[in-house]
PDB file of C-alpha atoms in Angstrom:
ATOM      1  CA  MET V   1      17.195   8.766 -18.033  1.00 72.00           C
ATOM      2  CA  LYS V   2      15.877   5.224 -17.653  1.00 88.00           C
ATOM      3  CA  LYS V   3      12.190   4.756 -16.964  1.00 92.00           C
ATOM      4  CA  ILE V   4      10.351   2.703 -14.387  1.00 95.00           C
ATOM      5  CA  ILE V   5       6.607   2.379 -14.664  1.00 97.00           C
ATOM      6  CA  PHE V   6       4.796   1.965 -11.369  1.00 97.00           C
ATOM      7  CA  ALA V   7       1.588   0.035 -12.031  1.00 96.00           C
ATOM      8  CA  THR V   8      -0.869   2.319 -10.258  1.00 93.00           C
ATOM      9  CA  SER V   9      -3.122   5.252 -11.036  1.00 88.00           C
ATOM     10  CA  ASN V  10      -3.479   6.158  -7.335  1.00 86.00           C
ATOM     11  CA  GLU V  11      -2.057   9.686  -7.035  1.00 86.00           C
ATOM     12  CA  GLY V  12      -1.660   9.458  -3.230  1.00 81.00           C
ATOM     13  CA  LYS V  13       0.422   6.336  -3.649  1.00 86.00           C
ATOM     14  CA  MET V  14       2.469   7.891  -6.494  1.00 92.00           C
ATOM     15  CA  LYS V  15       3.320  10.904  -4.325  1.00 89.00           C
ATOM     16  CA  GLU V  16       4.764   8.577  -1.652  1.00 86.00           C
ATOM     17  CA  ILE V  17       6.554   6.407  -4.217  1.00 91.00           C
ATOM     18  CA  ARG V  18       8.222   9.378  -5.921  1.00 92.00           C
ATOM     19  CA  MET V  19       9.452  10.708  -2.556  1.00 89.00           C
ATOM     20  CA  ILE V  20      10.886   7.308  -1.610  1.00 89.00           C
ATOM     21  CA  LEU V  21      12.539   6.684  -5.002  1.00 91.00           C
ATOM     22  CA  LYS V  22      13.739  10.273  -5.628  1.00 91.00           C
ATOM     23  CA  ASP V  23      17.424   9.339  -5.291  1.00 90.00           C
ATOM     24  CA  MET V  24      17.192   6.608  -7.962  1.00 91.00           C
ATOM     25  CA  PRO V  25      18.481   7.292 -11.500  1.00 91.00           C
ATOM     26  CA  TYR V  26      15.051   6.545 -12.979  1.00 91.00           C
ATOM     27  CA  GLU V  27      12.074   8.575 -14.101  1.00 93.00           C
ATOM     28  CA  VAL V  28       9.136   7.029 -12.220  1.00 95.00           C
ATOM     29  CA  LEU V  29       5.899   7.061 -14.220  1.00 96.00           C
ATOM     30  CA  SER V  30       2.397   6.113 -13.128  1.00 96.00           C
ATOM     31  CA  LEU V  31       0.097   4.240 -15.509  1.00 96.00           C
ATOM     32  CA  LYS V  32      -1.569   7.589 -16.245  1.00 95.00           C
ATOM     33  CA  ASP V  33       1.820   9.248 -16.975  1.00 95.00           C
ATOM     34  CA  ALA V  34       2.664   6.389 -19.351  1.00 95.00           C
ATOM     35  CA  GLY V  35      -0.722   6.650 -21.082  1.00 94.00           C
ATOM     36  CA  ILE V  36      -1.729   3.122 -20.094  1.00 95.00           C
ATOM     37  CA  LYS V  37      -5.359   2.273 -19.452  1.00 93.00           C
ATOM     38  CA  VAL V  38      -5.861  -1.360 -18.585  1.00 93.00           C
ATOM     39  CA  ASP V  39      -8.064  -3.356 -16.247  1.00 90.00           C
ATOM     40  CA  ILE V  40      -6.017  -5.942 -14.406  1.00 92.00           C
ATOM     41  CA  GLU V  41      -7.817  -8.673 -12.518  1.00 90.00           C
ATOM     42  CA  GLU V  42      -6.083  -9.096  -9.172  1.00 89.00           C
ATOM     43  CA  ASN V  43      -7.026 -12.703  -8.547  1.00 93.00           C
ATOM     44  CA  GLY V  44      -4.005 -13.765  -6.508  1.00 94.00           C
ATOM     45  CA  THR V  45      -4.358 -15.147  -2.996  1.00 96.00           C
ATOM     46  CA  THR V  46      -1.464 -13.157  -1.475  1.00 97.00           C
ATOM     47  CA  PHE V  47      -0.177  -9.587  -1.647  1.00 97.00           C
ATOM     48  CA  GLU V  48       2.879 -10.896  -3.546  1.00 97.00           C
ATOM     49  CA  GLU V  49       0.796 -12.688  -6.189  1.00 97.00           C
ATOM     50  CA  ASN V  50      -1.377  -9.625  -6.838  1.00 97.00           C
ATOM     51  CA  ALA V  51       1.662  -7.332  -7.107  1.00 97.00           C
ATOM     52  CA  MET V  52       3.312  -9.766  -9.522  1.00 97.00           C
ATOM     53  CA  ILE V  53       0.164 -10.004 -11.694  1.00 97.00           C
ATOM     54  CA  LYS V  54       0.171  -6.200 -12.097  1.00 97.00           C
ATOM     55  CA  ALA V  55       3.926  -5.904 -12.706  1.00 97.00           C
ATOM     56  CA  LYS V  56       4.061  -8.684 -15.323  1.00 97.00           C
ATOM     57  CA  THR V  57       0.944  -7.459 -17.149  1.00 97.00           C
ATOM     58  CA  ILE V  58       2.324  -3.929 -17.591  1.00 97.00           C
ATOM     59  CA  MET V  59       5.865  -5.155 -18.381  1.00 97.00           C
ATOM     60  CA  ASN V  60       4.439  -7.363 -21.154  1.00 96.00           C
ATOM     61  CA  LEU V  61       2.604  -4.320 -22.588  1.00 95.00           C
ATOM     62  CA  THR V  62       5.553  -1.914 -22.399  1.00 96.00           C
ATOM     63  CA  ASN V  63       8.791  -3.925 -22.286  1.00 95.00           C
ATOM     64  CA  GLU V  64       9.953  -1.544 -19.517  1.00 95.00           C
ATOM     65  CA  ILE V  65      10.981  -2.215 -15.922  1.00 95.00           C
ATOM     66  CA  VAL V  66       7.710  -2.248 -13.988  1.00 97.00           C
ATOM     67  CA  LEU V  67       7.135  -1.992 -10.257  1.00 97.00           C
ATOM     68  CA  ALA V  68       3.791  -2.785  -8.679  1.00 97.00           C
ATOM     69  CA  ASP V  69       2.579  -3.032  -5.157  1.00 95.00           C
ATOM     70  CA  ASP V  70      -0.251  -4.728  -3.424  1.00 95.00           C
ATOM     71  CA  SER V  71      -0.874  -3.490   0.027  1.00 94.00           C
ATOM     72  CA  GLY V  72      -3.557  -3.544   2.612  1.00 96.00           C
ATOM     73  CA  LEU V  73      -4.666  -3.482   6.191  1.00 98.00           C
ATOM     74  CA  GLU V  74      -4.892  -6.612   8.336  1.00 98.00           C
ATOM     75  CA  VAL V  75      -7.044  -6.221  11.468  1.00 98.00           C
ATOM     76  CA  ASP V  76      -6.465  -9.133  13.862  1.00 98.00           C
ATOM     77  CA  ALA V  77      -9.883  -8.800  15.567  1.00 98.00           C
ATOM     78  CA  MET V  78     -11.507  -9.138  12.115  1.00 98.00           C
ATOM     79  CA  ASP V  79      -9.587 -12.326  11.243  1.00 97.00           C
ATOM     80  CA  ARG V  80      -7.011 -10.235   9.344  1.00 97.00           C
ATOM     81  CA  ALA V  81      -9.638  -8.644   7.100  1.00 97.00           C
ATOM     82  CA  PRO V  82      -9.767  -6.670   4.896  1.00 98.00           C
ATOM     83  CA  GLY V  83      -6.297  -8.023   3.890  1.00 97.00           C
ATOM     84  CA  ILE V  84      -5.768  -8.478   0.149  1.00 96.00           C
ATOM     85  CA  TYR V  85      -9.292  -7.129  -0.395  1.00 95.00           C
ATOM     86  CA  SER V  86      -8.508  -3.759   1.269  1.00 95.00           C
ATOM     87  CA  ALA V  87      -9.144  -1.671  -1.871  1.00 90.00           C
ATOM     88  CA  ARG V  88     -12.331  -3.587  -2.712  1.00 91.00           C
ATOM     89  CA  PHE V  89     -13.549  -3.969   0.898  1.00 96.00           C
ATOM     90  CA  LEU V  90     -17.326  -3.283   1.172  1.00 97.00           C
ATOM     91  CA  GLY V  91     -17.410  -2.719  -2.600  1.00 93.00           C
ATOM     92  CA  GLU V  92     -15.031  -1.245  -5.150  1.00 85.00           C
ATOM     93  CA  ASP V  93     -16.563   2.241  -5.133  1.00 91.00           C
ATOM     94  CA  THR V  94     -17.091   2.497  -1.371  1.00 96.00           C
ATOM     95  CA  SER V  95     -15.356   5.540   0.113  1.00 95.00           C
ATOM     96  CA  TYR V  96     -12.618   5.099   2.708  1.00 95.00           C
ATOM     97  CA  ASP V  97     -14.685   7.228   5.059  1.00 96.00           C
ATOM     98  CA  ILE V  98     -17.359   4.493   5.005  1.00 97.00           C
ATOM     99  CA  LYS V  99     -14.755   1.702   5.224  1.00 98.00           C
ATOM    100  CA  ASN V 100     -12.964   3.361   8.148  1.00 97.00           C
ATOM    101  CA  ASN V 101     -16.206   3.973  10.035  1.00 97.00           C
ATOM    102  CA  TYR V 102     -17.269   0.368   9.422  1.00 98.00           C
ATOM    103  CA  ILE V 103     -14.015  -0.968  10.934  1.00 98.00           C
ATOM    104  CA  LEU V 104     -14.316   1.376  13.921  1.00 98.00           C
ATOM    105  CA  GLU V 105     -17.887   0.126  14.455  1.00 98.00           C
ATOM    106  CA  GLN V 106     -16.768  -3.527  14.235  1.00 97.00           C
ATOM    107  CA  LEU V 107     -14.125  -2.881  16.914  1.00 98.00           C
ATOM    108  CA  LYS V 108     -16.193  -0.642  19.219  1.00 97.00           C
ATOM    109  CA  ASP V 109     -16.312  -3.281  22.004  1.00 97.00           C
ATOM    110  CA  VAL V 110     -12.839  -4.748  21.374  1.00 97.00           C
ATOM    111  CA  PRO V 111     -10.397  -4.114  24.241  1.00 97.00           C
ATOM    112  CA  GLU V 112      -7.232  -2.102  23.573  1.00 95.00           C
ATOM    113  CA  GLU V 113      -4.853  -5.085  23.633  1.00 96.00           C
ATOM    114  CA  LYS V 114      -6.880  -6.868  20.930  1.00 97.00           C
ATOM    115  CA  ARG V 115      -7.026  -3.923  18.480  1.00 98.00           C
ATOM    116  CA  THR V 116      -3.732  -4.946  16.857  1.00 98.00           C
ATOM    117  CA  ALA V 117      -3.354  -4.449  13.131  1.00 98.00           C
ATOM    118  CA  ARG V 118      -0.724  -3.998  10.472  1.00 98.00           C
ATOM    119  CA  PHE V 119      -0.265  -2.502   7.066  1.00 97.00           C
ATOM    120  CA  VAL V 120       1.339  -4.971   4.652  1.00 98.00           C
ATOM    121  CA  CYS V 121       3.020  -4.092   1.367  1.00 97.00           C
ATOM    122  CA  ALA V 122       4.453  -6.404  -1.263  1.00 97.00           C
ATOM    123  CA  ILE V 123       6.422  -4.817  -4.104  1.00 97.00           C
ATOM    124  CA  ALA V 124       6.984  -6.770  -7.309  1.00 98.00           C
ATOM    125  CA  CYS V 125       9.424  -5.854 -10.032  1.00 97.00           C
ATOM    126  CA  ALA V 126       9.183  -7.344 -13.520  1.00 97.00           C
ATOM    127  CA  PHE V 127      12.184  -6.841 -15.777  1.00 96.00           C
ATOM    128  CA  PRO V 128      12.043  -6.983 -19.609  1.00 96.00           C
ATOM    129  CA  ASP V 129      14.347 -10.042 -19.560  1.00 96.00           C
ATOM    130  CA  GLY V 130      11.612 -11.980 -17.749  1.00 93.00           C
ATOM    131  CA  THR V 131      13.143 -11.978 -14.269  1.00 96.00           C
ATOM    132  CA  CYS V 132      10.958 -10.953 -11.363  1.00 96.00           C
ATOM    133  CA  LYS V 133      11.621 -10.039  -7.752  1.00 97.00           C
ATOM    134  CA  THR V 134       9.392  -9.321  -4.770  1.00 97.00           C
ATOM    135  CA  THR V 135       9.906  -7.678  -1.398  1.00 97.00           C
ATOM    136  CA  ARG V 136       7.505  -7.475   1.551  1.00 97.00           C
ATOM    137  CA  ALA V 137       7.303  -5.264   4.625  1.00 97.00           C
ATOM    138  CA  THR V 138       4.860  -4.388   7.383  1.00 97.00           C
ATOM    139  CA  ILE V 139       4.206  -1.691   9.938  1.00 97.00           C
ATOM    140  CA  GLU V 140       2.584  -2.852  13.172  1.00 97.00           C
ATOM    141  CA  GLY V 141       0.049  -0.745  15.022  1.00 98.00           C
ATOM    142  CA  LYS V 142      -3.517  -0.689  16.305  1.00 98.00           C
ATOM    143  CA  ILE V 143      -6.893   0.455  15.131  1.00 98.00           C
ATOM    144  CA  GLY V 144      -7.620   3.767  16.821  1.00 97.00           C
ATOM    145  CA  HIS V 145     -10.965   4.768  18.321  1.00 97.00           C
ATOM    146  CA  LYS V 146     -11.761   7.585  15.901  1.00 97.00           C
ATOM    147  CA  ILE V 147     -10.797   8.974  12.497  1.00 97.00           C
ATOM    148  CA  ALA V 148      -7.862  11.357  12.958  1.00 96.00           C
ATOM    149  CA  GLY V 149      -5.499  13.218  10.633  1.00 96.00           C
ATOM    150  CA  GLU V 150      -5.542  14.778   7.179  1.00 93.00           C
ATOM    151  CA  ASN V 151      -2.389  13.283   5.650  1.00 90.00           C
ATOM    152  CA  GLY V 152      -2.057  10.018   3.790  1.00 83.00           C
ATOM    153  CA  PHE V 153      -4.987   8.176   2.264  1.00 87.00           C
ATOM    154  CA  GLY V 154      -7.040   5.019   2.625  1.00 93.00           C
ATOM    155  CA  TYR V 155      -6.993   3.543   6.124  1.00 97.00           C
ATOM    156  CA  ASP V 156      -4.339   5.977   7.445  1.00 96.00           C
ATOM    157  CA  PRO V 157      -6.846   7.950   9.606  1.00 97.00           C
ATOM    158  CA  ILE V 158      -7.679   4.875  11.760  1.00 98.00           C
ATOM    159  CA  PHE V 159      -4.234   3.198  11.884  1.00 98.00           C
ATOM    160  CA  PHE V 160      -2.643   4.210  15.185  1.00 97.00           C
ATOM    161  CA  VAL V 161       1.149   3.929  15.593  1.00 97.00           C
ATOM    162  CA  PRO V 162       1.929   3.652  19.345  1.00 96.00           C
ATOM    163  CA  GLU V 163       5.578   4.813  18.981  1.00 94.00           C
ATOM    164  CA  PHE V 164       4.373   8.118  17.522  1.00 95.00           C
ATOM    165  CA  ASN V 165       1.150   8.271  19.584  1.00 97.00           C
ATOM    166  CA  CYS V 166      -0.877   9.185  16.487  1.00 97.00           C
ATOM    167  CA  THR V 167      -2.402   7.754  13.319  1.00 97.00           C
ATOM    168  CA  THR V 168      -0.409   7.488  10.102  1.00 96.00           C
ATOM    169  CA  ALA V 169      -2.694  10.252   8.765  1.00 96.00           C
ATOM    170  CA  GLU V 170      -1.333  12.540  11.512  1.00 97.00           C
ATOM    171  CA  LEU V 171       2.301  11.932  10.525  1.00 95.00           C
ATOM    172  CA  SER V 172       4.000  14.267   8.077  1.00 92.00           C
ATOM    173  CA  PRO V 173       4.656  12.670   4.666  1.00 88.00           C
ATOM    174  CA  GLU V 174       8.385  12.644   5.553  1.00 87.00           C
ATOM    175  CA  GLN V 175       7.769  10.835   8.864  1.00 91.00           C
ATOM    176  CA  LYS V 176       5.436   8.334   7.218  1.00 90.00           C
ATOM    177  CA  ASN V 177       7.975   7.589   4.497  1.00 87.00           C
ATOM    178  CA  LEU V 178      10.537   6.653   7.156  1.00 88.00           C
ATOM    179  CA  ILE V 179       8.360   4.011   8.814  1.00 92.00           C
ATOM    180  CA  SER V 180       5.634   2.893   6.393  1.00 92.00           C
ATOM    181  CA  HIS V 181       5.165  -0.591   5.000  1.00 93.00           C
ATOM    182  CA  ARG V 182       5.476   0.798   1.454  1.00 92.00           C
ATOM    183  CA  ALA V 183       8.686   2.702   2.251  1.00 91.00           C
ATOM    184  CA  LYS V 184      10.295  -0.384   3.808  1.00 94.00           C
ATOM    185  CA  ALA V 185       9.305  -2.645   0.891  1.00 95.00           C
ATOM    186  CA  LEU V 186      10.387  -0.046  -1.701  1.00 94.00           C
ATOM    187  CA  ASN V 187      13.715   0.509   0.032  1.00 92.00           C
ATOM    188  CA  ALA V 188      14.320  -3.241  -0.015  1.00 93.00           C
ATOM    189  CA  MET V 189      13.476  -3.233  -3.741  1.00 94.00           C
ATOM    190  CA  LYS V 190      15.882  -0.314  -4.331  1.00 90.00           C
ATOM    191  CA  ASN V 191      18.695  -2.674  -3.333  1.00 84.00           C
ATOM    192  CA  GLU V 192      17.475  -5.159  -5.959  1.00 83.00           C
ATOM    193  CA  LEU V 193      17.419  -2.444  -8.633  1.00 82.00           C
TER     194      LEU V 193
END
């Protein structure tokens, strides 16, 4: 079976990725599965650039097909922050509980119609022949008023999806993988693969 390395060590993300790509004829490995330990400086200015930096770096190390994503939360009332800095927002080792509470505090006086936000995901694929492709997708929603839900990870407990009347952390993994930014971007990349 052919291998694809997904340039992440985030187990929550890998769980989603494996569910979304399960019908592909590839074994999908995380950096940990592939035995790769590397610090990659994500110094791009867009989600696409950061995803491409990760994909190319790992492809150059392994000569395998490599997928990488860069994703994050854009909160309109916070001038689209944390954006590409979502993982490093308020400091690299700051827990998402602290980050989520900080965002809720920032928006405590913001009226409902101005609480709009989106999750953005860019997927990059670097092939051993040097070609690269990217896809991008979003899921629109709002910032809720409290932390809710046990599923998902990161900002899921504060990201409210009006169509489902709950946060993405309250969706089942199967429901989330039908509508999420990562699922949409990965499904678009499946067509490229």
